Short mmCIF file of C-alpha atoms and ligand atoms in Angstrom, two decimals:
data_model
loop_
_atom_site.label_atom_id
_atom_site.label_comp_id
_atom_site.label_asym_id
_atom_site.label_seq_id
_atom_site.Cartn_x
_atom_site.Cartn_y
_atom_site.Cartn_z
CA UNK A 1 -14.00 33.65 5.41
CA UNK A 2 -13.14 34.01 1.72
CA UNK A 3 -10.36 36.48 2.49
CA UNK A 4 -8.60 34.19 4.92
CA UNK A 5 -8.62 31.25 2.53
CA UNK A 6 -5.29 30.15 1.09
CA UNK A 7 -4.68 29.69 -2.63
CA UNK A 8 -2.20 27.45 -4.41
CA UNK A 9 1.24 29.11 -4.44
CA UNK A 10 2.33 28.27 -7.99
CA UNK A 11 1.16 26.56 -11.17
CA UNK A 12 3.63 23.74 -10.84
CA UNK A 13 2.70 23.29 -7.18
CA UNK A 14 -0.96 23.09 -8.11
CA UNK A 15 -0.36 20.58 -10.90
CA UNK A 16 1.83 18.37 -8.70
CA UNK A 17 -0.63 18.54 -5.81
CA UNK A 18 -3.47 17.61 -8.15
CA UNK A 19 -1.41 14.78 -9.63
CA UNK A 20 -0.62 13.73 -6.06
CA UNK A 21 -4.31 13.70 -5.27
CA UNK A 22 -5.22 11.52 -8.23
CA UNK A 23 -2.12 9.31 -8.53
CA UNK A 24 -2.41 6.98 -5.58
CA UNK A 25 -2.65 3.39 -4.48
CA UNK A 26 -5.47 3.18 -7.01
CA UNK A 27 -2.89 3.38 -9.80
CA UNK A 28 -0.31 0.91 -8.54
CA UNK A 29 -2.14 -1.44 -6.19
CA UNK A 30 -5.75 -1.35 -7.42
CA UNK A 31 -5.45 -0.94 -11.20
CA UNK A 32 -3.16 -3.94 -11.88
CA UNK A 33 -5.26 -6.36 -9.88
CA UNK A 34 -8.65 -5.05 -11.08
CA UNK A 35 -7.40 -5.21 -14.69
CA UNK A 36 -5.90 -8.67 -14.24
CA UNK A 37 -8.97 -10.12 -12.57
CA UNK A 38 -11.37 -8.63 -15.12
CA UNK A 39 -9.90 -10.08 -18.27
CA UNK A 40 -6.67 -8.08 -18.76
CA UNK A 41 -6.85 -6.62 -22.28
CA UNK A 42 -10.64 -7.01 -22.33
CA UNK A 43 -10.86 -4.76 -19.28
CA UNK A 44 -9.03 -1.98 -21.09
CA UNK A 45 -11.90 -1.49 -23.57
CA UNK A 46 -14.56 -0.39 -21.04
CA UNK A 47 -11.74 1.29 -19.12
CA UNK A 48 -10.83 3.73 -21.92
CA UNK A 49 -14.49 4.16 -22.79
CA UNK A 50 -15.26 5.10 -19.18
CA UNK A 51 -12.25 7.40 -19.06
CA UNK A 52 -13.57 9.53 -21.91
CA UNK A 53 -17.31 9.21 -21.41
CA UNK A 54 -17.39 9.36 -17.60
CA UNK A 55 -13.99 10.48 -16.27
CA UNK A 56 -13.45 13.60 -18.36
CA UNK A 57 -16.98 15.09 -18.04
CA UNK A 58 -17.16 14.42 -14.28
CA UNK A 59 -13.66 15.83 -13.77
CA UNK A 60 -14.66 19.08 -15.54
CA UNK A 61 -17.74 19.30 -13.34
CA UNK A 62 -15.81 18.70 -10.13
CA UNK A 63 -13.16 21.33 -10.92
CA UNK A 64 -15.80 23.91 -11.70
CA UNK A 65 -17.97 23.09 -8.67
CA UNK A 66 -14.86 23.36 -6.52
CA UNK A 67 -13.70 26.68 -7.88
CA UNK A 68 -17.21 28.07 -7.70
CA UNK A 69 -17.73 26.85 -4.13
CA UNK A 70 -14.31 28.15 -3.12
CA UNK A 71 -15.52 31.71 -3.48
CA UNK A 72 -17.93 31.00 -0.70
CA UNK A 73 -15.37 29.39 1.50
CA UNK A 74 -16.85 25.93 1.49
CA UNK A 75 -14.79 22.82 1.31
CA UNK A 76 -17.49 20.20 1.02
CA UNK A 77 -19.35 18.59 -1.84
CA UNK A 78 -22.85 19.08 -0.42
CA UNK A 79 -22.91 22.86 0.08
CA UNK A 80 -21.12 23.44 -3.21
CA UNK A 81 -23.64 21.39 -5.13
CA UNK A 82 -26.33 23.30 -3.33
CA UNK A 83 -24.82 26.63 -4.27
CA UNK A 84 -24.64 25.74 -7.93
CA UNK A 85 -27.98 24.01 -8.03
CA UNK A 86 -30.03 26.61 -6.25
CA UNK A 87 -29.93 28.87 -9.29
CA UNK A 88 -32.00 26.31 -11.12
CA UNK A 89 -33.67 24.08 -8.58
CA UNK A 90 -36.06 25.10 -5.88
CA UNK A 91 -33.89 25.78 -2.82
CA UNK A 92 -35.58 23.07 -0.80
CA UNK A 93 -34.79 20.38 -3.36
CA UNK A 94 -31.27 21.73 -3.73
CA UNK A 95 -30.74 21.62 0.02
CA UNK A 96 -31.93 18.02 0.21
CA UNK A 97 -29.84 16.80 -2.74
CA UNK A 98 -26.80 18.82 -1.67
CA UNK A 99 -26.80 17.68 1.94
CA UNK A 100 -27.53 14.09 1.03
CA UNK A 101 -24.57 13.98 -1.35
CA UNK A 102 -22.41 15.75 1.19
CA UNK A 103 -23.27 13.19 3.84
CA UNK A 104 -22.74 10.17 1.60
CA UNK A 105 -19.45 11.64 0.33
CA UNK A 106 -18.31 12.21 3.89
CA UNK A 107 -19.19 8.63 4.83
CA UNK A 108 -17.38 7.25 1.77
CA UNK A 109 -14.24 9.24 2.61
CA UNK A 110 -14.22 7.75 6.09
CA UNK A 111 -14.79 4.26 4.68
CA UNK A 112 -11.95 4.61 2.16
CA UNK A 113 -9.65 5.71 4.94
CA UNK A 114 -10.54 2.73 7.08
CA UNK A 115 -8.38 0.62 4.74
CA UNK A 116 -6.41 3.03 2.51
CA UNK A 117 -4.16 4.21 5.35
CA UNK A 118 -3.33 0.63 6.26
CA UNK A 119 -2.00 -0.01 2.77
CA UNK A 120 0.17 3.10 3.13
CA UNK A 121 1.47 1.75 6.45
CA UNK A 122 2.15 -1.69 4.94
CA UNK A 123 4.01 -0.03 2.05
CA UNK A 124 6.31 1.76 4.46
CA UNK A 125 6.82 -1.41 6.49
CA UNK A 126 7.57 -3.42 3.36
CA UNK A 127 9.99 -0.76 2.04
CA UNK A 128 11.85 -1.14 5.30
CA UNK A 129 11.77 -4.94 5.09
CA UNK A 130 12.99 -4.86 1.48
CA UNK A 131 16.14 -3.10 2.62
CA UNK A 132 16.68 -5.28 5.68
CA UNK A 133 15.89 -8.51 3.82
CA UNK A 134 12.91 -9.08 6.14
CA UNK A 135 10.78 -11.05 3.70
CA UNK A 136 13.57 -12.86 1.87
CA UNK A 137 13.10 -16.18 3.71
CA UNK A 138 9.38 -16.53 3.03
CA UNK A 139 8.22 -13.78 0.64
CA UNK A 140 4.78 -15.27 -0.08
CA UNK A 141 3.92 -15.96 3.55
CA UNK A 142 5.54 -12.87 5.02
CA UNK A 143 2.49 -10.67 4.56
CA UNK A 144 0.32 -12.90 6.79
CA UNK A 145 2.82 -12.85 9.64
CA UNK A 146 3.40 -9.13 9.10
CA UNK A 147 -0.25 -8.14 9.58
CA UNK A 148 -0.70 -10.51 12.52
CA UNK A 149 2.09 -8.84 14.44
CA UNK A 150 0.78 -5.82 16.41
CA UNK A 151 4.26 -4.21 16.44
CA UNK A 152 3.95 -3.49 12.74
CA UNK A 153 1.03 -1.16 13.40
CA UNK A 154 3.72 1.39 14.17
CA UNK A 155 4.16 1.93 10.41
CA UNK A 156 0.46 2.74 10.14
CA UNK A 157 0.74 5.30 12.94
CA UNK A 158 3.84 6.85 11.31
CA UNK A 159 1.90 7.13 8.05
CA UNK A 160 -0.98 8.85 9.84
CA UNK A 161 1.42 11.26 11.54
CA UNK A 162 2.94 12.18 8.16
CA UNK A 163 -0.54 13.02 6.88
CA UNK A 164 -1.42 15.04 9.98
CA UNK A 165 1.79 17.10 9.83
CA UNK A 166 1.48 17.79 6.11
CA UNK A 167 -2.12 18.96 6.37
CA UNK A 168 -1.54 20.97 9.55
CA UNK A 169 0.93 23.19 7.67
CA UNK A 170 -1.73 24.28 5.21
CA UNK A 171 -2.02 24.39 1.45
CA UNK A 172 1.26 25.95 0.30
CA UNK A 173 3.70 24.98 3.06
CA UNK A 174 2.16 21.58 3.68
CA UNK A 175 0.37 19.96 0.76
CA UNK A 176 2.21 21.72 -2.05
CA UNK A 177 5.69 21.21 -0.68
CA UNK A 178 5.14 17.51 0.02
CA UNK A 179 3.79 16.98 -3.50
CA UNK A 180 6.76 18.83 -5.02
CA UNK A 181 9.14 16.31 -3.48
CA UNK A 182 7.14 13.09 -3.57
CA UNK A 183 5.60 13.26 -7.03
CA UNK A 184 8.79 13.69 -9.10
CA UNK A 185 10.48 10.90 -7.11
CA UNK A 186 7.46 8.67 -7.67
CA UNK A 187 7.59 9.17 -11.44
CA UNK A 188 11.34 8.48 -11.53
CA UNK A 189 10.92 5.26 -9.50
CA UNK A 190 8.02 4.22 -11.72
CA UNK A 191 10.06 4.73 -14.90
CA UNK A 192 13.04 2.79 -13.50
CA UNK A 193 10.79 -0.10 -12.48
CA UNK A 194 9.04 -0.03 -15.86
CA UNK A 195 12.35 -0.29 -17.73
CA UNK A 196 13.54 -3.07 -15.42
CA UNK A 197 10.32 -4.91 -15.99
CA UNK A 198 10.50 -4.79 -19.78
CA UNK A 199 14.10 -5.95 -19.83
CA UNK A 200 13.52 -8.96 -17.60
CA UNK A 201 13.08 -11.47 -20.41
CA UNK A 202 11.68 -14.84 -19.27
CA UNK A 203 13.51 -15.75 -16.07
CA UNK A 204 11.28 -18.64 -14.97
CA UNK A 205 9.27 -20.09 -17.83
CA UNK A 206 9.86 -19.42 -21.56
CA UNK A 207 6.13 -18.72 -22.00
CA UNK A 208 6.08 -16.13 -19.26
CA UNK A 209 8.30 -13.36 -20.61
CA UNK A 210 7.57 -9.88 -19.30
CA UNK A 211 6.60 -8.93 -22.85
CA UNK A 212 3.96 -11.67 -22.79
CA UNK A 213 2.71 -9.98 -19.63
CA UNK A 214 2.47 -6.74 -21.55
CA UNK A 215 0.59 -8.56 -24.25
CA UNK A 216 -1.87 -9.86 -21.66
CA UNK A 217 -2.85 -6.35 -20.72
CA UNK A 218 -2.82 -4.84 -24.21
CA UNK A 219 -4.20 -7.62 -26.36
CA UNK A 220 -7.90 -7.99 -25.65
CA UNK A 221 -9.64 -11.33 -25.59
CA UNK A 222 -13.15 -10.18 -26.45
CA UNK A 223 -14.79 -13.23 -24.92
CA UNK A 224 -13.80 -11.85 -21.52
CA UNK A 225 -15.95 -8.71 -21.90
CA UNK A 226 -18.78 -8.55 -19.37
CA UNK A 227 -20.94 -6.11 -17.41
CA UNK A 228 -18.84 -7.03 -14.41
CA UNK A 229 -15.73 -5.75 -16.21
CA UNK A 230 -17.63 -2.64 -17.35
CA UNK A 231 -18.68 -1.70 -13.84
CA UNK A 232 -15.23 -2.52 -12.50
CA UNK A 233 -13.76 -0.20 -15.15
CA UNK A 234 -16.15 2.64 -14.31
CA UNK A 235 -15.48 2.20 -10.59
CA UNK A 236 -11.73 2.19 -11.23
CA UNK A 237 -12.01 5.46 -13.19
CA UNK A 238 -13.82 7.10 -10.28
CA UNK A 239 -11.36 5.72 -7.76
CA UNK A 240 -8.19 6.54 -9.64
CA UNK A 241 -9.26 10.07 -10.61
CA UNK A 242 -10.49 10.72 -7.03
CA UNK A 243 -13.97 11.47 -8.36
CA UNK A 244 -17.30 11.27 -6.56
CA UNK A 245 -16.18 12.12 -3.04
CA UNK A 246 -15.66 15.87 -3.10
CA UNK A 247 -11.89 15.47 -2.99
CA UNK A 248 -11.23 17.14 -6.34
CA UNK A 249 -13.67 19.92 -5.42
CA UNK A 250 -11.77 20.52 -2.22
CA UNK A 251 -8.43 21.06 -4.01
CA UNK A 252 -10.18 23.08 -6.73
CA UNK A 253 -11.67 25.36 -4.09
CA UNK A 254 -8.19 26.80 -3.50
CA UNK A 255 -7.92 27.96 -7.13
CA UNK A 256 -7.79 31.58 -8.18
CA UNK A 257 -11.23 32.55 -9.50
CA UNK A 258 -10.13 32.65 -13.15
CA UNK A 259 -7.85 29.60 -13.26
CA UNK A 260 -8.23 27.50 -16.42
CA UNK A 261 -10.51 24.54 -15.58
CA UNK A 262 -10.18 22.69 -18.88
CA UNK A 263 -6.38 22.70 -18.90
CA UNK A 264 -6.29 21.73 -15.23
CA UNK A 265 -8.70 18.82 -15.76
CA UNK A 266 -6.86 17.52 -18.79
CA UNK A 267 -3.48 17.86 -17.01
CA UNK A 268 -4.75 15.94 -13.97
CA UNK A 269 -6.17 13.16 -16.12
CA UNK A 270 -3.02 12.89 -18.28
CA UNK A 271 -0.61 12.74 -15.36
CA UNK A 272 -2.82 10.17 -13.67
CA UNK A 273 -3.25 7.97 -16.72
CA UNK A 274 0.47 8.04 -17.48
CA UNK A 275 1.09 6.75 -13.96
CA UNK A 276 -1.72 4.20 -14.14
CA UNK A 277 -1.64 2.74 -17.60
CA UNK A 278 2.00 3.24 -18.53
CA UNK A 279 3.74 2.86 -15.18
CA UNK A 280 1.21 0.75 -13.23
CA UNK A 281 0.48 -1.33 -16.33
CA UNK A 282 4.05 -1.88 -17.55
CA UNK A 283 5.88 -2.02 -14.26
CA UNK A 284 3.63 -4.18 -12.14
CA UNK A 285 1.83 -6.59 -14.42
CA UNK A 286 4.78 -7.71 -16.60
CA UNK A 287 7.13 -8.11 -13.60
CA UNK A 288 4.62 -10.31 -11.82
CA UNK A 289 3.79 -12.17 -15.03
CA UNK A 290 7.43 -12.94 -15.76
CA UNK A 291 7.89 -14.66 -12.42
CA UNK A 292 4.44 -15.99 -11.63
CA UNK A 293 2.59 -16.50 -14.91
CA UNK A 294 -0.99 -15.63 -15.85
CA UNK A 295 -2.58 -16.96 -12.67
CA UNK A 296 -0.10 -15.36 -10.31
CA UNK A 297 -1.06 -11.83 -11.28
CA UNK A 298 -4.62 -12.00 -9.99
CA UNK A 299 -5.54 -11.10 -6.43
CA UNK A 300 -5.63 -7.76 -4.71
CA UNK A 301 -3.33 -7.54 -1.75
CA UNK A 302 -1.85 -10.78 -3.02
CA UNK A 303 -0.31 -9.09 -6.05
CA UNK A 304 1.32 -6.08 -4.39
CA UNK A 305 2.29 -7.59 -1.06
CA UNK A 306 2.79 -11.30 -1.73
CA UNK A 307 3.54 -11.87 -5.40
CA UNK A 308 5.88 -8.92 -5.86
CA UNK A 309 7.98 -9.59 -2.71
CA UNK A 310 8.37 -13.10 -4.13
CA UNK A 311 9.67 -11.57 -7.34
CA UNK A 312 12.02 -9.14 -5.60
CA UNK A 313 13.51 -11.85 -3.43
CA UNK A 314 14.67 -13.79 -6.49
CA UNK A 315 15.63 -10.88 -8.72
CA UNK A 316 19.17 -9.46 -8.87
CA UNK A 317 19.22 -6.22 -6.92
CA UNK A 318 15.77 -7.16 -5.61
CA UNK A 319 16.27 -5.41 -2.27
CA UNK A 320 16.71 -2.05 -3.97
CA UNK A 321 13.96 -2.62 -6.53
CA UNK A 322 11.67 -3.83 -3.75
CA UNK A 323 12.36 -0.73 -1.67
CA UNK A 324 11.73 1.41 -4.74
CA UNK A 325 8.41 -0.30 -5.42
CA UNK A 326 7.16 0.02 -1.85
CA UNK A 327 8.35 3.62 -1.49
CA UNK A 328 6.58 4.41 -4.73
CA UNK A 329 3.41 2.93 -3.22
CA UNK A 330 4.02 4.90 -0.03
CA UNK A 331 4.47 8.24 -1.82
CA UNK A 332 1.48 7.58 -4.06
CA UNK A 333 -0.68 6.72 -1.06
CA UNK A 334 0.48 9.62 1.10
CA UNK A 335 -0.16 12.33 -1.49
CA UNK A 336 -3.69 11.00 -2.12
CA UNK A 337 -4.46 10.47 1.54
CA UNK A 338 -3.34 14.06 2.20
CA UNK A 339 -6.07 15.18 -0.22
CA UNK A 340 -8.73 13.21 1.65
CA UNK A 341 -7.36 14.40 5.00
CA UNK A 342 -7.44 18.03 3.94
CA UNK A 343 -11.04 17.66 2.81
CA UNK A 344 -12.05 16.52 6.30
CA UNK A 345 -9.97 19.21 8.01
CA UNK A 346 -11.45 21.90 5.71
CA UNK A 347 -14.88 20.64 6.60
CA UNK A 348 -14.16 20.99 10.33
CA UNK A 349 -12.51 24.36 9.75
CA UNK A 350 -15.12 25.92 7.55
CA UNK A 351 -18.34 24.30 8.63
CA UNK A 352 -17.64 23.86 12.34
CA UNK A 353 -15.16 26.69 13.00
CA UNK A 354 -12.46 24.36 14.33
CA UNK A 355 -8.94 25.65 13.78
CA UNK A 356 -6.73 23.69 11.30
CA UNK A 357 -4.26 22.24 13.77
CA UNK A 358 -6.93 21.02 16.12
CA UNK A 359 -8.94 19.70 13.18
CA UNK A 360 -5.90 17.73 11.99
CA UNK A 361 -5.63 16.00 15.39
CA UNK A 362 -9.35 15.25 15.45
CA UNK A 363 -9.08 13.55 12.06
CA UNK A 364 -5.97 11.68 13.28
CA UNK A 365 -7.92 10.20 16.20
CA UNK A 366 -10.91 9.53 13.94
CA UNK A 367 -8.68 7.61 11.51
CA UNK A 368 -7.21 5.52 14.32
CA UNK A 369 -10.74 4.54 15.33
CA UNK A 370 -12.09 3.74 11.86
CA UNK A 371 -8.88 1.84 11.08
CA UNK A 372 -9.34 -0.50 14.02
CA UNK A 373 -11.41 -3.20 12.27
CA UNK A 374 -8.59 -3.90 9.81
CA UNK A 375 -5.86 -3.43 12.41
CA UNK A 376 -7.53 -5.95 14.70
CA UNK A 377 -9.11 -8.37 12.23
CA UNK A 378 -5.89 -10.14 11.38
CA UNK A 379 -4.34 -9.85 14.84
CA UNK A 380 -7.34 -11.28 16.65
CA UNK A 381 -8.21 -13.99 14.16
CA UNK A 382 -4.55 -14.72 13.38
CA UNK A 383 -5.50 -15.01 9.73
CA UNK A 384 -4.84 -12.93 6.63
CA UNK A 385 -8.25 -13.16 5.04
CA UNK A 386 -9.07 -9.44 5.27
CA UNK A 387 -12.77 -10.04 4.72
CA UNK A 388 -13.82 -6.56 5.82
CA UNK A 389 -11.17 -4.93 3.64
CA UNK A 390 -12.23 -6.67 0.44
CA UNK A 391 -15.92 -6.09 1.08
CA UNK A 392 -15.51 -2.34 1.69
CA UNK A 393 -13.29 -1.86 -1.36
CA UNK A 394 -15.83 -3.67 -3.56
CA UNK A 395 -18.69 -1.52 -2.31
CA UNK A 396 -16.79 1.67 -2.90
CA UNK A 397 -15.57 0.72 -6.36
CA UNK A 398 -18.73 -0.97 -7.63
CA UNK A 399 -21.46 1.24 -6.24
CA UNK A 400 -20.82 4.18 -3.94
CA UNK A 401 -18.53 6.41 -6.00
CA UNK A 402 -20.46 5.63 -9.18
CA UNK A 403 -23.82 6.57 -7.67
CA UNK A 404 -22.45 9.82 -6.24
CA UNK A 405 -20.99 10.70 -9.63
CA UNK A 406 -24.33 9.96 -11.27
CA UNK A 407 -26.24 12.31 -8.94
CA UNK A 408 -23.62 14.99 -9.50
CA UNK A 409 -23.74 14.78 -13.29
CA UNK A 410 -27.56 14.83 -13.33
CA UNK A 411 -27.72 17.89 -11.07
CA UNK A 412 -25.16 19.74 -13.18
CA UNK A 413 -26.34 18.56 -16.60
CA UNK A 414 -30.08 18.89 -16.02
CA UNK A 415 -30.66 21.31 -13.15
CA UNK A 416 -27.83 23.82 -13.44
CA UNK A 417 -27.45 23.37 -17.23
CA UNK A 418 -25.91 26.26 -19.15
CA UNK A 419 -24.87 28.12 -16.03
CA UNK A 420 -22.57 25.21 -15.27
CA UNK A 421 -21.07 25.38 -18.74
CA UNK A 422 -20.52 29.11 -18.32
CA UNK A 423 -18.77 28.47 -15.02
CA UNK A 424 -16.58 25.76 -16.56
CA UNK A 425 -15.46 28.11 -19.32
CA UNK A 426 -14.94 31.24 -17.22
CA UNK A 427 -11.40 32.55 -17.55
CA UNK A 428 -10.05 29.54 -19.43
CA UNK A 429 -7.88 29.49 -22.50
CA UNK A 430 -9.62 26.32 -23.72
CA UNK A 431 -13.40 26.20 -23.70
CA UNK A 432 -15.75 23.26 -23.48
CA UNK A 433 -18.00 23.55 -26.57
CA UNK A 434 -21.75 23.62 -26.06
CA UNK A 435 -22.27 20.46 -28.14
CA UNK A 436 -19.86 18.58 -25.87
CA UNK A 437 -21.76 19.61 -22.77
CA UNK A 438 -25.08 18.68 -24.34
CA UNK A 439 -23.85 15.35 -25.67
CA UNK A 440 -21.78 14.20 -22.71
CA UNK A 441 -22.96 15.89 -19.54
CA UNK A 442 -26.62 15.65 -20.40
CA UNK A 443 -26.79 12.34 -22.24
CA UNK A 444 -23.84 10.01 -22.71
CA UNK A 445 -22.36 10.23 -19.22
CA UNK A 446 -25.53 9.65 -17.17
CA UNK A 447 -26.88 7.09 -19.65
CA UNK A 448 -23.63 5.11 -19.59
CA UNK A 449 -23.50 5.08 -15.80
CA UNK A 450 -27.14 4.01 -15.53
CA UNK A 451 -26.70 1.29 -18.18
CA UNK A 452 -23.63 -0.12 -16.43
CA UNK A 453 -25.39 -0.12 -13.06
CA UNK A 454 -28.61 -1.66 -14.37
CA UNK A 455 -26.92 -4.49 -16.25
CA UNK A 456 -24.45 -5.18 -13.50
CA UNK A 457 -27.19 -5.57 -10.90
CA UNK A 458 -29.80 -7.18 -13.17
CA UNK A 459 -29.66 -10.51 -11.34
CA UNK A 460 -30.98 -8.88 -8.22
CA UNK A 461 -34.16 -7.66 -9.76
CA UNK A 462 -35.02 -9.79 -12.77
N1 LIG B 501 -7.25 8.64 -6.51
C1 LIG B 501 -6.57 8.03 -5.42
C2 LIG B 501 -5.92 6.76 -5.87
O1 LIG B 501 -5.88 6.46 -7.03
C3 LIG B 501 -7.41 7.65 -4.25
C4 LIG B 501 -8.60 8.38 -3.96
C5 LIG B 501 -9.81 7.81 -4.20
C6 LIG B 501 -8.49 9.62 -3.46
C7 LIG B 501 -10.95 8.47 -3.97
C8 LIG B 501 -9.60 10.32 -3.22
C9 LIG B 501 -10.83 9.75 -3.49
O2 LIG B 501 -5.44 6.02 -5.08
#
């Protein structure tokens, strides 16, 4: 099996595919609203703390588990954890922990895709409507009528077909080539929107300049700090870096055996954070702030699909900027969803012996089925409450990814120990020092995650 496995075709292809994996709706849809509803600047303190103390160590672990597992031809989190852990744990324990994680990670991937793909479909639909002036008459209310109209589900199906075709073609011809086109365009659109946003001035209210919006996100009000914002920050780090689900491992499993893990991890994190904090933070929040003020920027789907269309319909050249914004969301979503899709197809291919093309169609049908609750919720109830959507996203961000990451870091830090460090450093130009591994992987990272979880849930058990 190892011989028939593809590898990444080029360094730049690998970096762009990895950036495509991490940079997603999490950066442009999720980050601005999570930051805005958790205190703005005050959110950024636990956010950066979690980036360094949780994001970096877990990313290093996931790259090395992936590359290590790749040798054995496995594309899933469970077996790879098992392979690494069995050197140190009794095989029976390793099998239990490995399969349990694998199963939860599989379930979480399915759950994420029950709503993620809808947002990709909406982005495509809204890009189209930006150009045709579809939402100009009633930008705030357009979203509700959009999701209640079954015809618009066609954009969701088109999005799913894009994913299926990209993944079907394999690593180099499919995933890598799509990332090479979509990622550079995404960064260019993000930079244009960021510049536009900062040069908006104060079009509606003198107190609401776009620079005041920037201030909101960069100037912390310490009284807003809470365990809720800490857990939201940790969850956002997992979500935005694609950690905790086996998705990074899957891409890392196509690495050459001596590829540099440290450089790759740092490059993925840097490209992602540039897109999240600089582009997501300066393009989205200040634009919305300038037109809608401090209250208008809160709210999840509300911000991306109601508040921003409102902005674009009043702004000069709004049709073009609107199309740019929604295409940016579409590209970001597609390149991340491809990563999740490939993980499921690899699982079918390598664990169940199902050929790639057939596997891609099975996942396509599976996605249609798991996407039904959201597709039907608004059509049947003729409302836009999206109760299921919000609930699932909260569970994933606040608990599921964080708990998976915690198990992973404990297995690697305490059961595999120095063998894991050796694996991380094999072949690389940059090495992770022993003190770093001891301090972070064994202590700071698990302790921080446990502390956040305990304090966040303390009301349930005190
Ligand atoms: N990281 C991607 C984003 O920011 C989404 C994602 C989450 C992908 C979890 C895989 C796993 O949107």
